[in-house]
Coordinates of C-alpha atoms in Angstrom, one line a residue:
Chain A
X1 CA 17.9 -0.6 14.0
X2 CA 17.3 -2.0 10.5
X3 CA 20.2 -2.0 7.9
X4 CA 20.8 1.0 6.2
X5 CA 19.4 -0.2 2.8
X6 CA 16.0 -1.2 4.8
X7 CA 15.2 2.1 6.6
X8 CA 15.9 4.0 3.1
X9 CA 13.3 1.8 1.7
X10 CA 11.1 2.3 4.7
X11 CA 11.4 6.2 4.2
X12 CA 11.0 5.8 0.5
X13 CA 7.6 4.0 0.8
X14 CA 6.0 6.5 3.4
X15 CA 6.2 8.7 0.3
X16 CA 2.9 7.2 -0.7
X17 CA 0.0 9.3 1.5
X18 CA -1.3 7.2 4.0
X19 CA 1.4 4.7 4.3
X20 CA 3.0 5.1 7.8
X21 CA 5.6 3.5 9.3
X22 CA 4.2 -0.2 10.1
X23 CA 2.8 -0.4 6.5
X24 CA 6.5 1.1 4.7
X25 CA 7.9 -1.9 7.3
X26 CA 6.0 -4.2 5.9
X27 CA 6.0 -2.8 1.9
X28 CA 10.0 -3.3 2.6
X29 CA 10.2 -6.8 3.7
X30 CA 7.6 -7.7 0.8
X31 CA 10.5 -5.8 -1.3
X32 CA 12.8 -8.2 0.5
X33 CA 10.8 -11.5 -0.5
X34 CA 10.4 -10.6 -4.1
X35 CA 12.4 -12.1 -6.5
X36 CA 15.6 -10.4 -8.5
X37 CA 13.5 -10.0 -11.5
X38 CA 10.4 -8.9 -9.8
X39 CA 12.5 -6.0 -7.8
X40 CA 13.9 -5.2 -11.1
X41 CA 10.9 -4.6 -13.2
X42 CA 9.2 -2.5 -10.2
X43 CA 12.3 -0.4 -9.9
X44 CA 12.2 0.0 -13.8
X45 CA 8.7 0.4 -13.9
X46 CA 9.0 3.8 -11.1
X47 CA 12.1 5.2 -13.5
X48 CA 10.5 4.8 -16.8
X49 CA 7.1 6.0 -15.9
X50 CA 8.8 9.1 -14.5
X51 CA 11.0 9.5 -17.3
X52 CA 8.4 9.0 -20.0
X53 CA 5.1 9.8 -19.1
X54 CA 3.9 13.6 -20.1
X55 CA 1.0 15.6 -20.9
X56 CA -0.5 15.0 -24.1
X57 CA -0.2 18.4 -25.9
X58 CA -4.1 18.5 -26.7
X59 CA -6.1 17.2 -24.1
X60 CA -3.3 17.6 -21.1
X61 CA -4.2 13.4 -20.3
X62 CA -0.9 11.4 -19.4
X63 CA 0.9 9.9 -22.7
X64 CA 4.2 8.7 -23.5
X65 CA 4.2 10.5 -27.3
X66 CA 3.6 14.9 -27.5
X67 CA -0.4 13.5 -28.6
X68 CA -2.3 10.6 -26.7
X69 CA -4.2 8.0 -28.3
X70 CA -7.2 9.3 -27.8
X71 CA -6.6 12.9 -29.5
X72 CA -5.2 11.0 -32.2
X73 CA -8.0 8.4 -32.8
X74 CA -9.5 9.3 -36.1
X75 CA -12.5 7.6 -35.4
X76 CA -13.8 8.9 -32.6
X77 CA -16.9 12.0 -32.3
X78 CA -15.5 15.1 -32.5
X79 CA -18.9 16.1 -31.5
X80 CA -18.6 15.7 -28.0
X81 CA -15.7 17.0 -25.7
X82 CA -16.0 15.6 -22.0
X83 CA -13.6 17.4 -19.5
X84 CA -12.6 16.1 -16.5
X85 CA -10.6 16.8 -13.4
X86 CA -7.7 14.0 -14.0
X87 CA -6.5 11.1 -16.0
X88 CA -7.5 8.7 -13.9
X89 CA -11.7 9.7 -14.6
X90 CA -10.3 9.2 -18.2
X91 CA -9.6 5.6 -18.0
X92 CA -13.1 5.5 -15.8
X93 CA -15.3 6.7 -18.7
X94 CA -13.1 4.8 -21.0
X95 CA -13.8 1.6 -19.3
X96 CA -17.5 1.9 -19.7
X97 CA -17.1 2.0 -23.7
X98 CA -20.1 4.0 -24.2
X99 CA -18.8 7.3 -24.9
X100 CA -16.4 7.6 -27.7
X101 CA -15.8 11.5 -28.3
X102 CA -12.7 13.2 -27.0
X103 CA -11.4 14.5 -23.2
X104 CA -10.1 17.3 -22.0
X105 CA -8.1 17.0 -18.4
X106 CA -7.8 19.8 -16.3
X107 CA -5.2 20.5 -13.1
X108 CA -7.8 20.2 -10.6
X109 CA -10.7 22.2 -9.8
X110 CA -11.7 26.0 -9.3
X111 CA -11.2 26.8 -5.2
X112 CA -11.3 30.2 -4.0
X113 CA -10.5 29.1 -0.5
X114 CA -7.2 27.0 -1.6
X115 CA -6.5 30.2 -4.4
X116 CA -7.0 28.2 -6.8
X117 CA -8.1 30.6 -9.9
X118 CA -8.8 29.7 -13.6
X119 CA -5.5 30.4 -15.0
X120 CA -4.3 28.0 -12.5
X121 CA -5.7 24.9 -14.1
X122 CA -5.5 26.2 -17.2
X123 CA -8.9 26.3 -18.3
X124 CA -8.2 29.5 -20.8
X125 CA -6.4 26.3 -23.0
X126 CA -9.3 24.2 -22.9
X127 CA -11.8 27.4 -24.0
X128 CA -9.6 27.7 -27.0
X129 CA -9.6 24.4 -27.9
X130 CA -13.6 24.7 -27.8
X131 CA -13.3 27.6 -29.5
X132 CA -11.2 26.3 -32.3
X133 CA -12.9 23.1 -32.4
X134 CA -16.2 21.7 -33.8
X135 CA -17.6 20.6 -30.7
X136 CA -21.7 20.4 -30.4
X137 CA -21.3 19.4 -26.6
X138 CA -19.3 19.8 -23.7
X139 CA -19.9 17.2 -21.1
X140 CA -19.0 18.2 -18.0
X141 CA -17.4 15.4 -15.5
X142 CA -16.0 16.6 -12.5
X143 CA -16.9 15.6 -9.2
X144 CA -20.4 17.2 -7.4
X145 CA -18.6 19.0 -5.0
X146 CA -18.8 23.0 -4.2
X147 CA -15.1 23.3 -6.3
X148 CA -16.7 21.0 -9.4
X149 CA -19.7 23.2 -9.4
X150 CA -17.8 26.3 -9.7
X151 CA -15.8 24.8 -12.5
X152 CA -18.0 23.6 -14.0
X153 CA -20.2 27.3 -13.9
X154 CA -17.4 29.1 -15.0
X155 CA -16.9 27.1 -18.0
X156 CA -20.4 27.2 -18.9
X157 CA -20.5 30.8 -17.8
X158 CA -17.4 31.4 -20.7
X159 CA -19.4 29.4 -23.7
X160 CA -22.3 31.2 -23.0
X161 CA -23.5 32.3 -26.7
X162 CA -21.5 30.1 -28.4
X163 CA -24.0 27.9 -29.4
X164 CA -22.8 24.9 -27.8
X165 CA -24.2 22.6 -25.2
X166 CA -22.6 22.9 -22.1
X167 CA -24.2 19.3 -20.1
X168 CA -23.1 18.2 -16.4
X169 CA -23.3 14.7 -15.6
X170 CA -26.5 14.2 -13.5
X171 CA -26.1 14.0 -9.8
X172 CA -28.4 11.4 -8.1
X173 CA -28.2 8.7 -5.5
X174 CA -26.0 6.0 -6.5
X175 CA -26.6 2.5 -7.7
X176 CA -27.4 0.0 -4.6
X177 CA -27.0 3.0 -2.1
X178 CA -28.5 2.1 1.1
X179 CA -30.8 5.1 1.2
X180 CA -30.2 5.6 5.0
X181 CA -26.4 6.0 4.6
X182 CA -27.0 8.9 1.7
X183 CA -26.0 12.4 3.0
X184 CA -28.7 15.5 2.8
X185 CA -27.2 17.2 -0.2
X186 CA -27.4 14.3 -2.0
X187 CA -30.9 13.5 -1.3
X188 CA -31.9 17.0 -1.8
X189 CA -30.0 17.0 -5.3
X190 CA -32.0 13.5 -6.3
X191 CA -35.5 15.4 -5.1
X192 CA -34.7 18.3 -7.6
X193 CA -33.7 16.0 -10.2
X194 CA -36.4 13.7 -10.3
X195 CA -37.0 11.8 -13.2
X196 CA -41.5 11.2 -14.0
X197 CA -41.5 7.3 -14.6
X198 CA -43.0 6.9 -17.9
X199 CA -45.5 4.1 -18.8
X200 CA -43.1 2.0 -20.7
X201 CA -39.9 2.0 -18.3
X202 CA -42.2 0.8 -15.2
X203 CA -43.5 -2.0 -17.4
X204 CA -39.7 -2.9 -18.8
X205 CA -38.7 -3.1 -15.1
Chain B
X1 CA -5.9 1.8 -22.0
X2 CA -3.2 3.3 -19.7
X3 CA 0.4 4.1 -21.5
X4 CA 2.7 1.3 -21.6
X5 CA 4.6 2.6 -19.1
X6 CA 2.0 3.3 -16.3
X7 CA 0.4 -0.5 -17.2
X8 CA 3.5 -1.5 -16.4
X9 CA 4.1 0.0 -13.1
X10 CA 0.6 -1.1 -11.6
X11 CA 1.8 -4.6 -12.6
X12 CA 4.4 -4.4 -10.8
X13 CA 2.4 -2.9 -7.7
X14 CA 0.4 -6.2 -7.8
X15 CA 3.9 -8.2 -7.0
X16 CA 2.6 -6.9 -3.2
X17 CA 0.2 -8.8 -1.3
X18 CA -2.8 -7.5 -1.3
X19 CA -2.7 -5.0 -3.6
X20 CA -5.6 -5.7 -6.3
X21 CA -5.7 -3.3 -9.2
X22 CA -7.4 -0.6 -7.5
X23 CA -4.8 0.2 -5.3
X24 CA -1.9 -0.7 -7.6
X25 CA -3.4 1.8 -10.1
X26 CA -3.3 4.5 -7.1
X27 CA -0.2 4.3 -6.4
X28 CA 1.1 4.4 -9.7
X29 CA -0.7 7.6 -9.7
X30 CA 1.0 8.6 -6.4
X31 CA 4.4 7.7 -8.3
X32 CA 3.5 10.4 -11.0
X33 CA 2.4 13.3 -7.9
X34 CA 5.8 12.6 -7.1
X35 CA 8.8 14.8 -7.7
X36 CA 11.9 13.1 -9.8
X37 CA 14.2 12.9 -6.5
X38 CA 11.5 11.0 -4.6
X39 CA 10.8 8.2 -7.7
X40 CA 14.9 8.0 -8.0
X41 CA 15.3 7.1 -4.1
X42 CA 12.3 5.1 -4.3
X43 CA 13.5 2.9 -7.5
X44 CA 17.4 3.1 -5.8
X45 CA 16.1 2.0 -2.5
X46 CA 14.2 -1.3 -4.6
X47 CA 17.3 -2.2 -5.8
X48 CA 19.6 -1.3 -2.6
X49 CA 17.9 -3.5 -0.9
X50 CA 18.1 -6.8 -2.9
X51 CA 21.7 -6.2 -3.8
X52 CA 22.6 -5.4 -0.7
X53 CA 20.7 -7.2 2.4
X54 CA 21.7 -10.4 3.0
X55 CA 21.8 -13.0 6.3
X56 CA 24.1 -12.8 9.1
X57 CA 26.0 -15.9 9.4
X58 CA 25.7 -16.4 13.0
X59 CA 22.0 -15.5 13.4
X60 CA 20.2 -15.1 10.0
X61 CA 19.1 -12.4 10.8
X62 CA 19.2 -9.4 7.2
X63 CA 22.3 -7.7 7.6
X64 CA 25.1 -5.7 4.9
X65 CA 27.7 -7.2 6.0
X66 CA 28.6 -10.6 7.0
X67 CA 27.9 -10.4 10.6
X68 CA 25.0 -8.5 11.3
X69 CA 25.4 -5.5 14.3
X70 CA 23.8 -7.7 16.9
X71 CA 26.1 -10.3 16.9
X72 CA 29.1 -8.0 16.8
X73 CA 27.8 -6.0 19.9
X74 CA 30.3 -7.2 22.4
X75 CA 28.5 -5.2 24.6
X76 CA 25.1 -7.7 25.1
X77 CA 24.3 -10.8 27.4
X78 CA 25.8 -14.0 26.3
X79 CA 23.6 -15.7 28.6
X80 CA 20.6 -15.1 26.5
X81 CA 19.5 -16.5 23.3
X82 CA 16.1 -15.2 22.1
X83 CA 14.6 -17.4 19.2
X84 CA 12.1 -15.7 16.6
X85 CA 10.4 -17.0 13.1
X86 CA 11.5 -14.0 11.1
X87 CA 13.4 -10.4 11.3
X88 CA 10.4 -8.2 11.9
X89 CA 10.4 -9.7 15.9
X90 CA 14.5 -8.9 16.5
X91 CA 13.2 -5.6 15.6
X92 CA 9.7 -5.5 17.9
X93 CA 11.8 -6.8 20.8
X94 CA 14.7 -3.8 19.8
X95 CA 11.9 -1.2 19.9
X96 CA 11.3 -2.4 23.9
X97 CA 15.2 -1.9 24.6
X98 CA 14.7 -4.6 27.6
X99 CA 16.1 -7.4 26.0
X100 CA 19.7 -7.1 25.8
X101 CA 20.8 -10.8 24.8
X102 CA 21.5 -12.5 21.0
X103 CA 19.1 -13.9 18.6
X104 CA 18.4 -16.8 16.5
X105 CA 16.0 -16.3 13.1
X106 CA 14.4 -19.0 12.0
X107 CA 13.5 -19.1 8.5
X108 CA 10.0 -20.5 9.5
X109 CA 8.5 -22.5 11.6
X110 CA 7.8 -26.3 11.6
X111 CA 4.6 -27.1 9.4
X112 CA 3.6 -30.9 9.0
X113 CA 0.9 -30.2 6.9
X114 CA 2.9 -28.2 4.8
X115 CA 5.6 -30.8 4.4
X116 CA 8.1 -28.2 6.6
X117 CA 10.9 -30.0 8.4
X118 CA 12.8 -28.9 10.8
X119 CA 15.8 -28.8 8.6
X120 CA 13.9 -27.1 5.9
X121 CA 14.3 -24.1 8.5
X122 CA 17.5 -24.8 9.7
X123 CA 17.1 -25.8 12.7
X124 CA 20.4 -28.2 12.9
X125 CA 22.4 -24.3 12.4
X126 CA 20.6 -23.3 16.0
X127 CA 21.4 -26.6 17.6
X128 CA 25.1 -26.6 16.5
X129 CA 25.6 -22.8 17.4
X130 CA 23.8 -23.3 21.0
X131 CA 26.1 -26.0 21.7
X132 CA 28.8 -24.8 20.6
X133 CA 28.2 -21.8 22.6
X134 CA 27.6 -20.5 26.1
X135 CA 24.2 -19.8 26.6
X136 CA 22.3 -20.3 30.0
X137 CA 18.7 -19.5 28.9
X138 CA 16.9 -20.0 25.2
X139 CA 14.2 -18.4 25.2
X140 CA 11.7 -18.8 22.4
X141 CA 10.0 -16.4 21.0
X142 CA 7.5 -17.3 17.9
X143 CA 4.0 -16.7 17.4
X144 CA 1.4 -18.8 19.6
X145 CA -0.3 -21.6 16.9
X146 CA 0.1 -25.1 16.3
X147 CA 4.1 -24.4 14.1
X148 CA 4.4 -22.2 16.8
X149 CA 4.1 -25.1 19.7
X150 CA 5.6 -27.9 17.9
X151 CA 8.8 -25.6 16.7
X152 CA 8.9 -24.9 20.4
X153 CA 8.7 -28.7 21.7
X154 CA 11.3 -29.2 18.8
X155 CA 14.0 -27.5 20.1
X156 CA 13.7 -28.1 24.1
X157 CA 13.2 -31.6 23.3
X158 CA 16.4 -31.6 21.2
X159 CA 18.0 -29.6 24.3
X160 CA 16.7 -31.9 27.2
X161 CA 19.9 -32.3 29.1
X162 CA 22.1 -29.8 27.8
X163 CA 21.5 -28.0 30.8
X164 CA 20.1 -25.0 29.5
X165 CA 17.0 -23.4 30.3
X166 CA 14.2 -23.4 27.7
X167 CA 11.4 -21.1 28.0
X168 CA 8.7 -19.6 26.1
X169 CA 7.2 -16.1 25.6
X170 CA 3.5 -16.3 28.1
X171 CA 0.4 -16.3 26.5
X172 CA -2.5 -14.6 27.8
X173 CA -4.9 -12.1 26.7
X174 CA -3.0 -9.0 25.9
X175 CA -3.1 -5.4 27.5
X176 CA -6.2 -3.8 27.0
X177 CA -8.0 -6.6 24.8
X178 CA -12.0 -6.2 25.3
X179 CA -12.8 -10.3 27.0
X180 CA -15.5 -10.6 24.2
X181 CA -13.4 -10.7 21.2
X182 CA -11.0 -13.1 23.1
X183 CA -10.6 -16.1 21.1
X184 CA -11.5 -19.6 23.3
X185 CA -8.1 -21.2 23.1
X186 CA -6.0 -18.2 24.2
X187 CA -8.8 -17.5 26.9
X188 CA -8.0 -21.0 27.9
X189 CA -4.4 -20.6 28.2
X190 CA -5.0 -17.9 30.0
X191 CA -6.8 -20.0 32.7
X192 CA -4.3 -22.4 32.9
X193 CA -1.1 -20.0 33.1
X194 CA -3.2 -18.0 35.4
X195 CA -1.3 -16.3 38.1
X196 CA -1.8 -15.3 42.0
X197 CA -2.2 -12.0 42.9
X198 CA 0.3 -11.1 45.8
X199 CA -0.5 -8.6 47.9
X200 CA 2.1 -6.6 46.7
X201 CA 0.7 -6.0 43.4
X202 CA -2.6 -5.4 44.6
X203 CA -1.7 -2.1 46.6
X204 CA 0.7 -0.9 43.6
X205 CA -2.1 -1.2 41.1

């Protein structure tokens, strides 16, 4: 029904998960409002990311040289190594400038169900970069989820007498959470993690 | 903070309306899940389109060649001439498969507060090409609002005595609408181009 060269882009944008067909309809005739030099850089933009973005050889985060930035920043704490499930928890952290040691990315997450194994994600490269490194901590990042907590056991399980922290970041109720929308694991987690208010942060407040 | 070439892509992202950052930055992400064929149809299809589409020359409507397939269809109604504001409706009223006249595309629709005249869409090209041509009924079919209306009384005034029907699409509350959310004006209308029940219809329902 549409022209040849509109359909193809129609098809082309339901590659994106959740776009169906009314949203690809309407991605394509945004295409076809767009200027020649807007079109242009967008199609550039899909080639060149594809063609040049890698792994960074270190820390497995997305890079366009064999070593990302941050591996190769001289000036951050090589005390701490936080590892996370993807690049995109990276540029998360990153964005709060508050921690300034070094990342390590893995494939995904530990899942027994899905057969996902540690060899998998690679996580006997990230115990040998521990191992070879100087690192006092390793901060733990992933998602609080059944997969992230077996990950996340398994890699503490490994350092185990290696005389390194192994830390996971704390799971709690969220900032601003209506407490009636907060699901029972959750809530139970922020019971058994109960901070004591101390003197001084109650008068602060 | 993200590689040149990833920056650049959720820029380009942004180029669609209403994509903030957030989502542009997902999709770039869902541009790197995805396999090399996929990104090189993608970035082809981008570029297919602008090169290629372009308006019929009897009914604006997108088309590769000069003439779009409509208006080469020997095949369909004369009789009928089916106005719409833009190239997404040919298609909705395609989908139905009742409608087996010609169309017009505007490029618009006439906007006094915008400064929009009727020859800033065109509108002489529709005149000129139902005169010159055989057409019993016009029907007009863009969106109920103010353009709407006065794009409407635009063209049957300029065809008062032509003899040639003008009509208009009804409006009404549609299928399966809850009354509540009804807004008041198309409630109105709906009280005005309210219509008898014959006893007919009645015992089919």
């Amino acid at each position: 029904m549409y022209p040849r060269s509109i359909s193809n882009l129609i098809e082309a944008f339901k590659y994106f998960p959740g776009v169906g067909e009314k949203t690809a309809e309407r991605m394509a005739f945004n295409v076809l409002g767009m200027d020649k030099v807007q079109t242009d850089f967008l199609a550039n933009s899909i080639n060149n990311v594809k063609e040049k973005i890698k792994r960074c050889e270190i820390c497995n985060n997305f890079t366009e040289s064999n070593i990302c930035s941050i591996c190769e920043d001289k000036l951050r704490n090589a005390d701490f190594l936080c590892v996370v499930e993807d690049p995109k928890t990276v540029i998360s952290i990153e964005k709060l400038g508050t921690f300034h040691g070094f990342y390590h990315v893995l494939n995904g997450l530990i899942n027994n169900t899905n057969g996902i194994n540690p060899e998998d994600i690679r996580l006997d490269k990230l115990i040998k970069r521990i191992e070879d490194g100087k690192f006092k901590e390793v901060i733990i990042a992933v998602k609080p989820c059944l997969e992230g907590e077996m990950t996340a056991l398994y890699i503490s399980n490994v350092l185990n007498g290696m005389n390194i922290t192994v830390s996971r970041l704390a799971s709690g109720i969220p900032m601003g959470a209506d407490m009636e929308y907060i699901d029972p694991i959750t809530l139970e987690k922020a019971f058994d993690n109960r901070k004591k208010i101390s003197y001084n942060e109650t008068t602060n407040s």
